[in-house]
């Protein structure tokens, strides 16, 4: 019996198989199939050594919903709101975050005003009914929705977080009048105030729901036909997992499901290696995701954004840029070299893949430099073609009067600078010093740039986990099933009715237990955690603190925890009164966690290189010999001095002169980064 995790990326689909009895892990890659996503997943299943019927749990992360948003290929969506509030979604917050950029253009909305409707009804903030639900008006709107052929509808009525009855009735009307339309109700995603954020979340969910629903139905059918009878989970943006059935109903929770796996794995590795603070960079084929681990825990936000559109559900803090192995090099109107965000993706992929691609990419540049080699097939199967990479780079090189190798060096340097910007966005720009962190690098391309990124930022240590190219998939094996519940309760902390709050929590806990019970998690597999959102009166945003256990010191404990968190996040505290905004509950269904197997220690001698490879550094150093090591042959305690290239089944890592690495007990590479003069930082 075994467990399987599959992470579908823009270029490759990564797979990790765990044998729970022995703890053995195996890593693999297959090409992503954008035209038929389920086929790529089934191809990955084909790598499972134990066979599909023997897999007891399958955890899956996908960028399907995210890609639909990026490419604006989701369902044709309508919004139904309260009479008089038709324009909530399109008006948004009317703010402008880039005040001094004259080239800024607001990202296109997912729908037009033609697609917005209103129904006569209204509830007050306390849930009481101001205007009863008008069935006749609702049927009029539902008829228009049916006649226009919408694929999905988002229903977001005013104050439905306090009283959802009108939204539930609207769904019944739509089911009668427009039965083929997918329906999202805002209160089922977010029971919190802020009507725009709640509406935006509902629209995003409705926009991707038909696509995700069809995909999961097709995949479940393929799995069943292949003999799979285990538990099927999907990773969610908030760092946990959800059942495939729940994912079909709330696909907005999957938008960052792929990158979340890597952050989950990073937090586990942080505890294992006793490295409390990590910056993570996950460089795949299409994009790079940067995140933070603080005190062994990922940074969790109670809301996220997609192109300025809020998603009012818990989400890991992940900063994504278009800098992956397939990122295309191009010249702008001023003949300046640019890299990305356009990507060659999986089809046709970089030119060196030999699949018909002709555009020069980061991967082609890394091959021409010598960081990658034709002698080390990607995923053990795909041999890169140096001649095709040279041919792809030549037109731009000729136009700029450069040799292909010099152009390739520029491509890698530009990508490195973009990645540095992503790291600075989650550290320096938020008041954190990168030097206080170690850099954890994974993904198929992370090891190619990690050392240079760390050197430029003054980071002294880079850690490369085992199976780095499929590390996000490994993290998915660690994901517990999670459900988040929330109720708005804006009230001064001193006036909070603890008995009333307790009643609200018990209501959420009953719903949580019922949900987890239906998913097969008994009492010994369930955990419920109460938290509060707290802020100073007059503030817009809040921080989340744990709900104190002792009623006698409740207010003092909340205020103390809030002051500590506010100081950490914003750098100051105030004497203003404190108020509670939201009661939250996180329900967790725990799964068995795999343990990373240890690697054997070398008893005599040292690691031997498999050969050497010329690496281009500059016109003055066009062919520096780098020793090439095979990672699978490195043992615990081994030390390697740069310059060197470490190849493995799923990725490649590069260290330079003055850098050195040691192999940890779990097979992790711990790289000491030198400064520019060759000394250690």
XYZ file of C-alpha atoms in Angstrom:
681
model
C 0.000 0.000 0.000
C 1.247 3.535 -0.685
C 0.306 7.219 -0.752
C 0.671 9.452 -3.784
C 0.897 13.231 -4.294
C 0.754 14.906 -7.686
C 1.430 18.587 -8.372
C 0.426 19.808 -11.826
C 2.616 22.701 -12.919
C 2.762 24.774 -16.074
C 5.469 22.613 -17.670
C 5.892 19.427 -15.630
C 3.634 17.348 -13.431
C 5.510 16.206 -10.318
C 4.739 12.991 -8.480
C 5.893 11.648 -5.104
C 5.090 8.176 -3.826
C 5.415 7.191 -0.167
C 5.589 3.656 1.167
C 4.221 4.093 4.733
C 5.721 0.804 5.915
C 9.319 1.589 4.962
C 9.213 5.388 4.735
C 10.738 5.178 1.254
C 10.011 8.106 -1.053
C 10.267 8.102 -4.836
C 10.131 11.229 -7.001
C 9.229 11.573 -10.660
C 8.113 13.947 -13.400
C 5.948 13.703 -16.498
C 5.084 16.463 -18.995
C 1.981 18.484 -18.191
C -0.806 18.098 -20.764
C -2.604 21.487 -20.916
C -5.077 20.275 -23.545
C -6.189 17.365 -21.320
C -5.142 17.968 -17.678
C -6.541 14.684 -16.401
C -4.381 12.735 -18.854
C -1.208 14.211 -17.370
C -2.329 13.202 -13.886
C -3.022 9.662 -15.033
C 0.404 9.593 -16.707
C 1.849 10.498 -13.300
C -0.171 7.681 -11.720
C 1.587 5.391 -14.149
C 4.871 6.082 -12.335
C 3.540 4.623 -9.082
C 5.528 1.510 -8.291
C 2.739 -0.070 -6.250
C 0.033 0.325 -8.925
C -3.161 2.377 -8.740
C -5.302 -0.121 -6.736
C -2.713 -0.172 -3.934
C -2.780 3.629 -3.383
C -4.687 4.430 -0.190
C -4.509 8.239 -0.391
C -4.038 10.583 -3.322
C -3.343 14.286 -2.676
C -3.467 16.623 -5.644
C -2.572 20.241 -6.341
C -3.430 21.987 -9.576
C -3.196 25.419 -11.184
C -6.260 24.784 -13.349
C -8.376 27.454 -11.660
C -5.490 29.920 -11.495
C -4.720 29.456 -15.193
C -8.376 30.033 -16.092
C -8.203 33.357 -14.240
C -4.880 34.352 -15.777
C -6.064 33.626 -19.305
C -9.660 34.809 -18.726
C -11.035 31.475 -19.968
C -13.459 30.772 -17.124
C -17.228 30.425 -17.355
C -19.478 33.249 -18.501
C -20.583 34.530 -15.111
C -23.444 36.653 -13.813
C -23.728 38.419 -10.439
C -27.004 38.835 -8.571
C -27.036 41.380 -5.749
C -29.466 43.324 -3.585
C -31.668 45.954 -5.281
C -29.740 49.221 -5.192
C -26.346 47.488 -4.896
C -25.918 46.206 -8.429
C -22.499 47.800 -8.895
C -20.759 46.575 -5.735
C -18.486 44.216 -7.666
C -17.428 46.567 -10.473
C -16.946 49.603 -8.216
C -14.761 47.693 -5.761
C -12.852 49.940 -3.386
C -12.152 52.592 -6.073
C -8.571 52.868 -4.789
C -5.445 53.220 -6.911
C -2.359 51.527 -5.523
C 0.098 52.684 -8.184
C -0.242 56.422 -7.850
C 2.850 57.371 -9.860
C 2.790 54.845 -12.720
C 1.295 56.553 -15.781
C 1.319 53.256 -17.684
C -0.846 51.477 -15.089
C -4.060 49.954 -16.342
C -6.534 48.242 -14.074
C -6.683 44.502 -14.868
C -9.777 43.612 -16.886
C -12.762 42.535 -14.801
C -14.131 39.023 -15.078
C -17.490 40.356 -16.269
C -19.254 43.500 -17.536
C -22.111 45.556 -16.092
C -24.360 43.782 -18.589
C -23.748 40.672 -16.468
C -24.853 42.220 -13.157
C -28.397 41.961 -11.801
C -30.341 42.959 -8.714
C -33.261 41.439 -6.819
C -35.642 43.158 -4.426
C -34.625 42.009 -0.915
C -32.555 43.305 1.959
C -31.333 42.229 5.382
C -29.807 44.435 8.050
C -26.366 43.950 9.592
C -27.877 42.062 12.532
C -29.699 39.603 10.267
C -33.170 41.109 10.621
C -35.176 41.481 7.408
C -35.643 45.011 6.088
C -37.206 44.062 2.713
C -38.659 40.575 2.233
C -37.332 38.424 -0.610
C -39.380 39.086 -3.770
C -39.963 35.740 -5.506
C -41.440 37.317 -8.620
C -38.456 39.635 -9.066
C -36.067 36.727 -8.473
C -37.799 34.657 -11.161
C -37.541 37.570 -13.574
C -33.752 37.707 -13.078
C -33.389 33.908 -13.216
C -35.260 33.871 -16.533
C -32.825 36.407 -18.018
C -29.887 34.329 -16.745
C -31.297 31.241 -18.453
C -32.068 33.036 -21.710
C -28.603 34.575 -21.992
C -26.874 31.251 -21.479
C -24.688 32.013 -18.464
C -22.595 29.107 -17.273
C -22.325 30.285 -13.681
C -23.966 32.695 -11.234
C -22.606 34.366 -8.098
C -25.261 35.415 -5.586
C -24.102 38.047 -3.083
C -26.835 39.760 -1.100
C -26.248 42.516 1.418
C -25.525 41.204 4.939
C -26.076 37.576 3.940
C -23.227 36.718 6.319
C -25.689 37.471 9.145
C -28.792 35.961 7.506
C -28.318 33.628 4.519
C -31.996 32.792 3.988
C -32.452 35.051 0.953
C -29.387 33.643 -0.828
C -30.617 30.115 -0.174
C -34.013 31.007 -1.625
C -32.351 32.552 -4.711
C -30.558 29.264 -5.331
C -33.896 27.436 -5.213
C -35.347 29.840 -7.781
C -32.340 29.426 -10.073
C -32.596 25.632 -9.776
C -36.208 25.834 -10.951
C -35.813 28.414 -13.726
C -32.179 27.922 -14.872
C -31.303 24.371 -13.773
C -28.134 24.039 -15.844
C -26.346 27.003 -14.268
C -23.654 26.531 -11.590
C -24.470 28.624 -8.516
C -22.183 30.112 -5.859
C -23.626 31.688 -2.702
C -21.354 34.226 -1.028
C -22.219 33.199 2.542
C -21.097 29.615 1.906
C -17.593 30.899 1.189
C -17.373 33.740 3.693
C -19.573 34.519 6.709
C -17.882 37.878 7.199
C -18.753 41.504 6.608
C -17.276 43.633 3.757
C -19.722 43.210 0.907
C -17.209 43.880 -1.889
C -14.683 41.304 -0.677
C -17.434 38.733 -0.178
C -18.864 39.441 -3.640
C -15.440 39.249 -5.283
C -14.796 35.880 -3.636
C -18.124 34.571 -4.904
C -17.433 35.811 -8.453
C -13.983 34.194 -8.560
C -15.471 30.935 -7.302
C -18.295 30.997 -9.840
C -15.923 31.900 -12.672
C -13.789 28.761 -12.243
C -16.441 26.387 -10.851
C -17.643 24.764 -14.112
C -14.068 24.177 -15.312
C -12.878 22.684 -12.016
C -16.082 20.673 -11.633
C -15.683 19.076 -15.072
C -12.009 18.367 -14.471
C -12.555 16.691 -11.111
C -15.487 14.658 -12.431
C -13.369 13.457 -15.348
C -10.385 12.714 -13.121
C -12.508 10.829 -10.597
C -13.920 8.748 -13.436
C -10.420 7.965 -14.733
C -9.242 7.035 -11.245
C -12.214 4.800 -10.615
C -11.681 3.095 -13.964
C -8.048 2.501 -13.021
C -8.997 0.794 -9.778
C -8.379 3.642 -7.312
C -10.458 3.203 -4.139
C -8.544 5.413 -1.698
C -9.133 8.899 -0.304
C -8.848 11.745 -2.847
C -7.738 15.101 -1.400
C -6.945 18.493 -2.933
C -4.543 20.991 -1.378
C -6.057 24.380 -0.666
C -4.681 27.905 -0.665
C -4.803 28.097 3.133
C -2.214 25.379 3.572
C -4.381 22.353 4.295
C -6.348 19.957 2.159
C -9.992 19.341 1.289
C -11.841 16.416 -0.166
C -12.423 16.402 -3.915
C -16.153 16.683 -3.260
C -15.649 19.840 -1.173
C -13.278 21.209 -3.836
C -15.972 20.878 -6.504
C -18.267 23.055 -4.396
C -15.649 25.662 -3.382
C -13.003 25.789 -6.142
C -11.893 29.294 -5.123
C -9.985 27.529 -2.329
C -7.816 25.803 -4.948
C -6.431 28.879 -6.694
C -3.052 28.643 -4.916
C -3.243 24.913 -4.231
C -0.046 23.991 -6.085
C 2.330 26.512 -4.425
C 0.754 25.788 -1.022
C 2.199 22.277 -1.041
C 5.747 23.594 -1.096
C 5.091 25.920 1.845
C 3.579 23.057 3.877
C 6.669 20.962 3.173
C 8.948 23.888 4.025
C 7.323 24.316 7.448
C 7.787 20.607 8.191
C 11.428 20.714 7.072
C 11.970 23.835 9.167
C 11.005 21.920 12.296
C 13.003 18.860 11.270
C 16.210 20.838 10.669
C 15.623 23.321 13.516
C 15.732 26.262 11.081
C 12.901 28.459 12.400
C 13.042 31.212 9.772
C 13.127 30.396 6.085
C 12.607 32.256 2.829
C 11.280 29.795 0.263
C 11.629 30.080 -3.495
C 9.850 27.549 -5.682
C 10.944 27.940 -9.308
C 8.938 25.814 -11.697
C 8.499 25.849 -15.429
C 6.203 28.872 -15.649
C 6.487 30.907 -12.456
C 8.339 31.412 -9.197
C 6.601 31.443 -5.822
C 8.219 33.078 -2.786
C 7.014 32.705 0.779
C 8.129 32.852 4.412
C 8.381 30.472 7.334
C 8.473 32.332 10.672
C 9.131 30.417 13.903
C 8.571 27.146 12.031
C 5.123 28.240 10.803
C 3.978 29.539 7.398
C 2.568 33.056 7.250
C -1.214 32.834 6.966
C -3.441 35.700 5.855
C -7.195 35.823 6.306
C -7.533 37.034 2.743
C -5.667 36.904 -0.527
C -5.778 38.724 -3.849
C -5.702 37.825 -7.512
C -4.754 40.773 -9.758
C -6.215 43.169 -7.211
C -9.404 41.116 -6.759
C -9.833 40.083 -3.111
C -10.420 36.472 -2.083
C -11.924 36.497 1.393
C -10.721 33.058 2.471
C -7.647 32.086 4.532
C -4.554 31.824 2.368
C -0.837 31.278 2.744
C 1.216 34.360 1.940
C 2.721 33.480 -1.438
C 4.211 36.045 -3.813
C 4.223 34.831 -7.432
C 6.133 36.233 -10.408
C 6.531 35.072 -14.003
C 10.076 33.706 -13.705
C 10.310 30.005 -14.455
C 12.346 27.651 -16.547
C 10.094 28.285 -19.520
C 10.142 32.102 -19.226
C 10.830 33.588 -22.655
C 13.673 36.056 -23.379
C 12.669 38.946 -25.633
C 13.573 42.515 -26.604
C 11.297 45.419 -25.753
C 10.734 48.489 -27.919
C 14.014 49.979 -26.719
C 15.925 46.767 -27.576
C 16.402 46.071 -23.875
C 16.544 42.410 -22.881
C 13.549 41.143 -20.893
C 12.725 37.697 -19.464
C 9.100 36.625 -18.944
C 6.411 36.741 -17.781
C 5.474 34.975 -21.030
C 6.305 31.277 -20.873
C 6.817 28.506 -23.389
C 4.887 26.283 -20.980
C 4.602 22.551 -21.543
C 3.617 22.820 -25.187
C 5.865 23.398 -27.005
C 8.223 24.133 -24.104
C 11.781 25.526 -24.303
C 13.559 25.140 -27.637
C 16.060 22.671 -26.161
C 13.221 20.224 -25.405
C 13.031 19.447 -29.115
C 9.248 19.643 -29.173
C 8.896 22.413 -31.703
C 9.593 25.432 -29.514
C 11.685 28.184 -31.081
C 11.569 31.004 -28.494
C 14.657 31.322 -26.247
C 13.924 30.590 -22.588
C 15.672 30.538 -19.218
C 16.197 26.782 -19.603
C 17.894 27.271 -22.971
C 20.150 29.929 -21.457
C 21.071 27.674 -18.509
C 21.969 24.913 -20.967
C 24.175 27.204 -23.082
C 25.958 28.446 -19.937
C 26.666 24.888 -18.809
C 24.500 24.984 -15.674
C 22.393 22.300 -17.316
C 23.835 19.596 -19.528
C 22.677 17.343 -22.321
C 24.155 14.453 -20.338
C 21.627 14.876 -17.471
C 18.082 14.185 -18.771
C 15.292 16.090 -17.017
C 13.137 13.697 -15.062
C 15.465 10.954 -16.194
C 13.948 10.995 -19.679
C 14.159 14.377 -21.434
C 17.635 15.057 -22.867
C 18.224 18.725 -23.706
C 19.524 19.724 -27.136
C 22.349 22.319 -26.943
C 22.228 23.008 -30.682
C 18.541 23.949 -30.542
C 19.187 26.203 -27.533
C 21.985 28.024 -29.402
C 19.726 28.442 -32.430
C 16.939 29.942 -30.314
C 19.269 32.475 -28.657
C 21.108 33.472 -31.850
C 18.616 36.024 -33.336
C 18.590 38.172 -30.171
C 22.331 37.704 -29.677
C 22.989 38.882 -33.243
C 20.743 41.908 -32.818
C 22.573 42.902 -29.629
C 26.014 42.063 -31.001
C 26.651 39.379 -28.390
C 27.797 35.792 -28.403
C 25.015 33.338 -27.479
C 26.850 32.553 -24.224
C 26.975 36.234 -23.234
C 23.276 36.612 -23.985
C 22.532 33.477 -21.946
C 24.419 34.986 -19.020
C 22.258 38.094 -19.289
C 19.068 36.043 -19.313
C 20.064 34.242 -16.103
C 21.155 37.494 -14.444
C 17.843 39.190 -15.255
C 15.913 36.218 -13.873
C 18.047 36.353 -10.731
C 17.257 40.047 -10.255
C 13.524 39.406 -10.685
C 13.672 36.655 -8.072
C 15.556 38.983 -5.727
C 12.707 41.454 -6.173
C 10.184 38.793 -5.188
C 12.184 37.988 -2.055
C 12.534 41.661 -1.160
C 8.756 42.085 -1.560
C 8.106 39.602 1.255
C 11.004 40.701 3.473
C 12.545 44.162 3.068
C 9.300 45.819 1.983
C 7.600 44.397 5.088
C 10.368 45.427 7.462
C 12.249 42.106 7.594
C 15.970 41.617 6.893
C 16.733 38.715 4.519
C 19.988 38.141 6.417
C 17.929 36.813 9.335
C 16.723 33.888 7.205
C 18.081 30.834 5.450
C 16.981 30.403 1.840
C 15.126 27.157 1.065
C 15.209 26.492 -2.671
C 13.140 23.943 -4.538
C 11.289 23.409 -7.792
C 12.883 22.267 -11.016
C 14.833 25.520 -11.504
C 15.422 26.773 -7.954
C 18.856 25.217 -7.541
C 20.135 27.001 -10.656
C 19.712 30.479 -9.179
C 19.438 30.084 -5.397
C 23.083 30.686 -4.535
C 23.307 33.874 -6.620
C 20.029 35.181 -5.161
C 21.306 34.502 -1.644
C 24.669 36.130 -2.362
C 23.069 39.339 -3.639
C 20.753 39.540 -0.606
C 23.457 38.768 1.955
C 21.938 35.415 2.945
C 24.646 33.078 4.205
C 22.887 29.695 3.956
C 20.945 27.984 1.184
C 19.154 24.689 1.860
C 18.131 22.373 -0.963
C 15.709 19.676 0.245
C 15.735 16.093 -0.994
C 13.636 15.651 -4.112
C 13.742 19.405 -4.689
C 12.135 19.266 -8.124
C 9.018 17.603 -6.696
C 9.154 19.102 -3.192
C 5.741 20.772 -3.511
C 4.244 17.365 -4.168
C 6.052 16.019 -1.091
C 4.531 18.827 0.990
C 1.087 17.719 -0.152
C 1.631 14.403 1.621
C 1.777 16.399 4.881
C -1.457 18.352 4.358
C -4.226 17.781 6.888
C -7.834 18.301 5.844
C -8.934 21.751 6.985
C -12.181 23.685 7.136
C -12.391 27.335 8.177
C -15.453 28.925 9.763
C -15.982 32.576 10.682
C -18.678 34.858 12.052
C -18.563 38.654 12.114
C -18.901 40.111 15.615
C -17.657 43.719 15.654
C -17.669 44.759 19.320
C -15.294 46.355 21.852
C -13.194 43.733 23.604
C -14.289 45.029 27.005
C -17.957 44.606 26.022
C -17.662 41.167 24.408
C -20.334 38.816 25.737
C -18.310 35.665 26.326
C -21.433 33.527 26.723
C -22.816 34.727 23.380
C -19.424 34.227 21.745
C -19.270 30.729 23.193
C -22.652 29.939 21.674
C -21.432 31.074 18.256
C -18.309 28.929 18.577
C -20.363 25.891 19.603
C -22.546 26.357 16.528
C -19.469 26.465 14.278
C -17.938 23.487 16.089
C -21.068 21.407 15.565
C -20.952 22.146 11.826
C -17.224 21.372 11.755
C -17.609 18.025 13.523
C -20.424 17.062 11.180
C -18.286 17.949 8.160
C -15.222 16.039 9.371
C -17.329 13.073 10.424
C -18.779 12.837 6.917
C -15.239 12.813 5.536
C -14.186 9.875 7.700
C -12.369 11.642 10.561
C -13.285 10.238 13.951
C -12.843 11.991 17.319
C -9.189 10.926 17.573
C -8.491 12.523 14.176
C -10.182 15.870 14.774
C -8.825 19.139 16.148
C -10.720 22.411 16.621
C -8.929 25.729 17.169
C -10.691 28.963 18.144
C -9.186 32.328 17.177
C -10.227 35.983 17.184
C -9.588 38.848 14.771
C -8.675 41.905 16.838
C -7.793 45.517 15.987
C -7.541 48.959 17.525
C -10.795 50.887 17.260
C -10.664 53.031 14.141
C -8.293 50.709 12.317
C -9.220 49.032 9.042
C -7.278 45.774 9.374
C -6.935 43.283 12.187
C -4.616 40.515 13.392
C -5.598 37.017 14.462
C -4.922 35.800 18.009
C -5.684 32.542 19.798
C -8.873 32.356 21.873
C -7.776 32.211 25.558
C -8.793 29.191 27.598
C -9.166 30.956 30.965
C -12.352 33.084 31.179
C -11.008 34.903 34.242
C -8.154 36.488 32.275
C -9.833 36.506 28.859
C -9.646 40.236 28.018
C -6.125 40.704 29.394
C -4.824 37.652 27.522
C -6.354 38.811 24.230
C -4.988 42.333 24.633
C -1.500 41.056 25.496
C -1.394 38.640 22.539
C -2.725 41.365 20.226
C -0.080 43.880 21.345
C 2.693 41.348 20.731
C 1.430 40.494 17.232
C 0.762 44.127 16.327
C 4.308 45.042 17.363
C 5.711 42.191 15.255
C 3.665 42.986 12.145
C 3.492 46.782 12.242
C 6.387 47.786 14.479
C 4.380 49.651 17.135
C 1.533 49.497 19.655
C -0.967 52.123 20.804
C -3.106 52.946 23.833
C -6.349 52.998 21.820
C -9.201 50.694 22.856
C -9.193 47.220 21.310
C -12.141 45.632 19.518
C -12.983 42.191 18.170
C -14.135 41.930 14.548
C -14.457 38.213 13.770
C -14.776 34.893 15.587
C -12.919 32.133 13.731
C -12.685 28.385 13.965
C -10.251 26.103 12.150
C -11.298 22.449 12.018
C -8.590 19.934 11.158
C -8.821 16.301 10.179
C -5.340 14.898 10.746
C -3.688 12.430 8.383
C -0.636 10.283 9.060
C 2.519 12.257 8.351
C 5.376 10.697 6.388
C 8.862 10.976 7.822
C 11.802 11.833 5.645
C 14.106 8.827 5.498
C 17.698 9.387 6.584
C 20.596 8.682 4.240
C 23.590 6.533 5.015
C 26.843 8.075 6.202
C 30.068 7.606 4.278
C 32.489 5.426 6.178
C 35.615 6.122 4.147
C 36.854 8.446 1.448
C 34.773 11.238 0.006
C 32.359 11.927 -2.832
C 33.743 11.467 -6.308
C 32.671 13.649 -9.236
C 31.016 11.934 -12.175
C 32.956 14.243 -14.492
C 33.424 17.906 -15.307
C 31.524 20.474 -17.324
C 32.681 23.805 -18.821
C 30.612 26.713 -17.503
C 30.575 30.191 -19.070
C 31.012 32.958 -16.493
C 32.129 35.941 -18.588
C 34.072 36.771 -21.773
C 37.228 36.557 -19.643
C 36.180 33.160 -18.204
C 34.330 31.427 -21.028
C 34.903 27.804 -19.967
C 35.538 27.315 -16.237
C 35.629 23.635 -15.280
C 32.872 22.736 -12.793
C 32.943 19.296 -11.196
C 29.706 17.365 -11.714
C 28.300 15.262 -8.854
C 25.288 12.961 -8.856
C 23.151 13.787 -5.837
C 21.803 10.261 -5.454
C 25.398 9.142 -4.767
C 26.078 11.733 -2.047
C 25.929 10.491 1.556
C 25.359 12.193 4.903
C 28.393 14.199 5.979
C 29.811 14.573 2.479
C 31.330 17.941 1.644
C 31.699 19.478 -1.785
C 33.606 22.671 -2.578
C 32.630 24.890 -5.479
C 32.668 25.331 -8.345
C 30.388 22.337 -8.827
C 27.142 21.181 -10.419
C 24.978 18.684 -8.540
C 22.578 16.819 -10.804
C 19.651 14.704 -9.655
C 16.594 13.022 -11.061
C 14.298 16.048 -10.744
C 16.556 19.130 -10.750
C 20.077 20.614 -10.806
C 21.931 22.761 -8.259
C 24.923 25.008 -8.968
C 27.532 26.349 -6.526
C 30.405 28.601 -7.485
C 33.999 29.222 -6.457
C 34.195 29.913 -2.721
C 30.839 28.245 -1.996
C 30.692 24.893 -0.246
C 28.008 22.401 0.642
C 27.545 19.650 3.176
C 25.006 16.842 3.070
C 22.666 16.545 6.063
C 21.238 13.403 7.623
C 18.097 13.569 5.474
C 20.054 14.166 2.299
C 19.467 17.935 2.328
C 22.204 20.081 0.791
C 23.293 22.869 3.138
C 25.224 25.436 1.108
C 27.487 28.032 2.708
C 27.444 31.048 0.397
C 30.632 33.058 -0.094
C 30.732 36.802 -0.509
C 32.037 38.337 -3.748
C 35.618 38.185 -2.527
C 35.445 34.441 -1.981
C 34.950 34.467 1.803
C 31.989 33.041 3.708
C 29.235 35.487 4.600
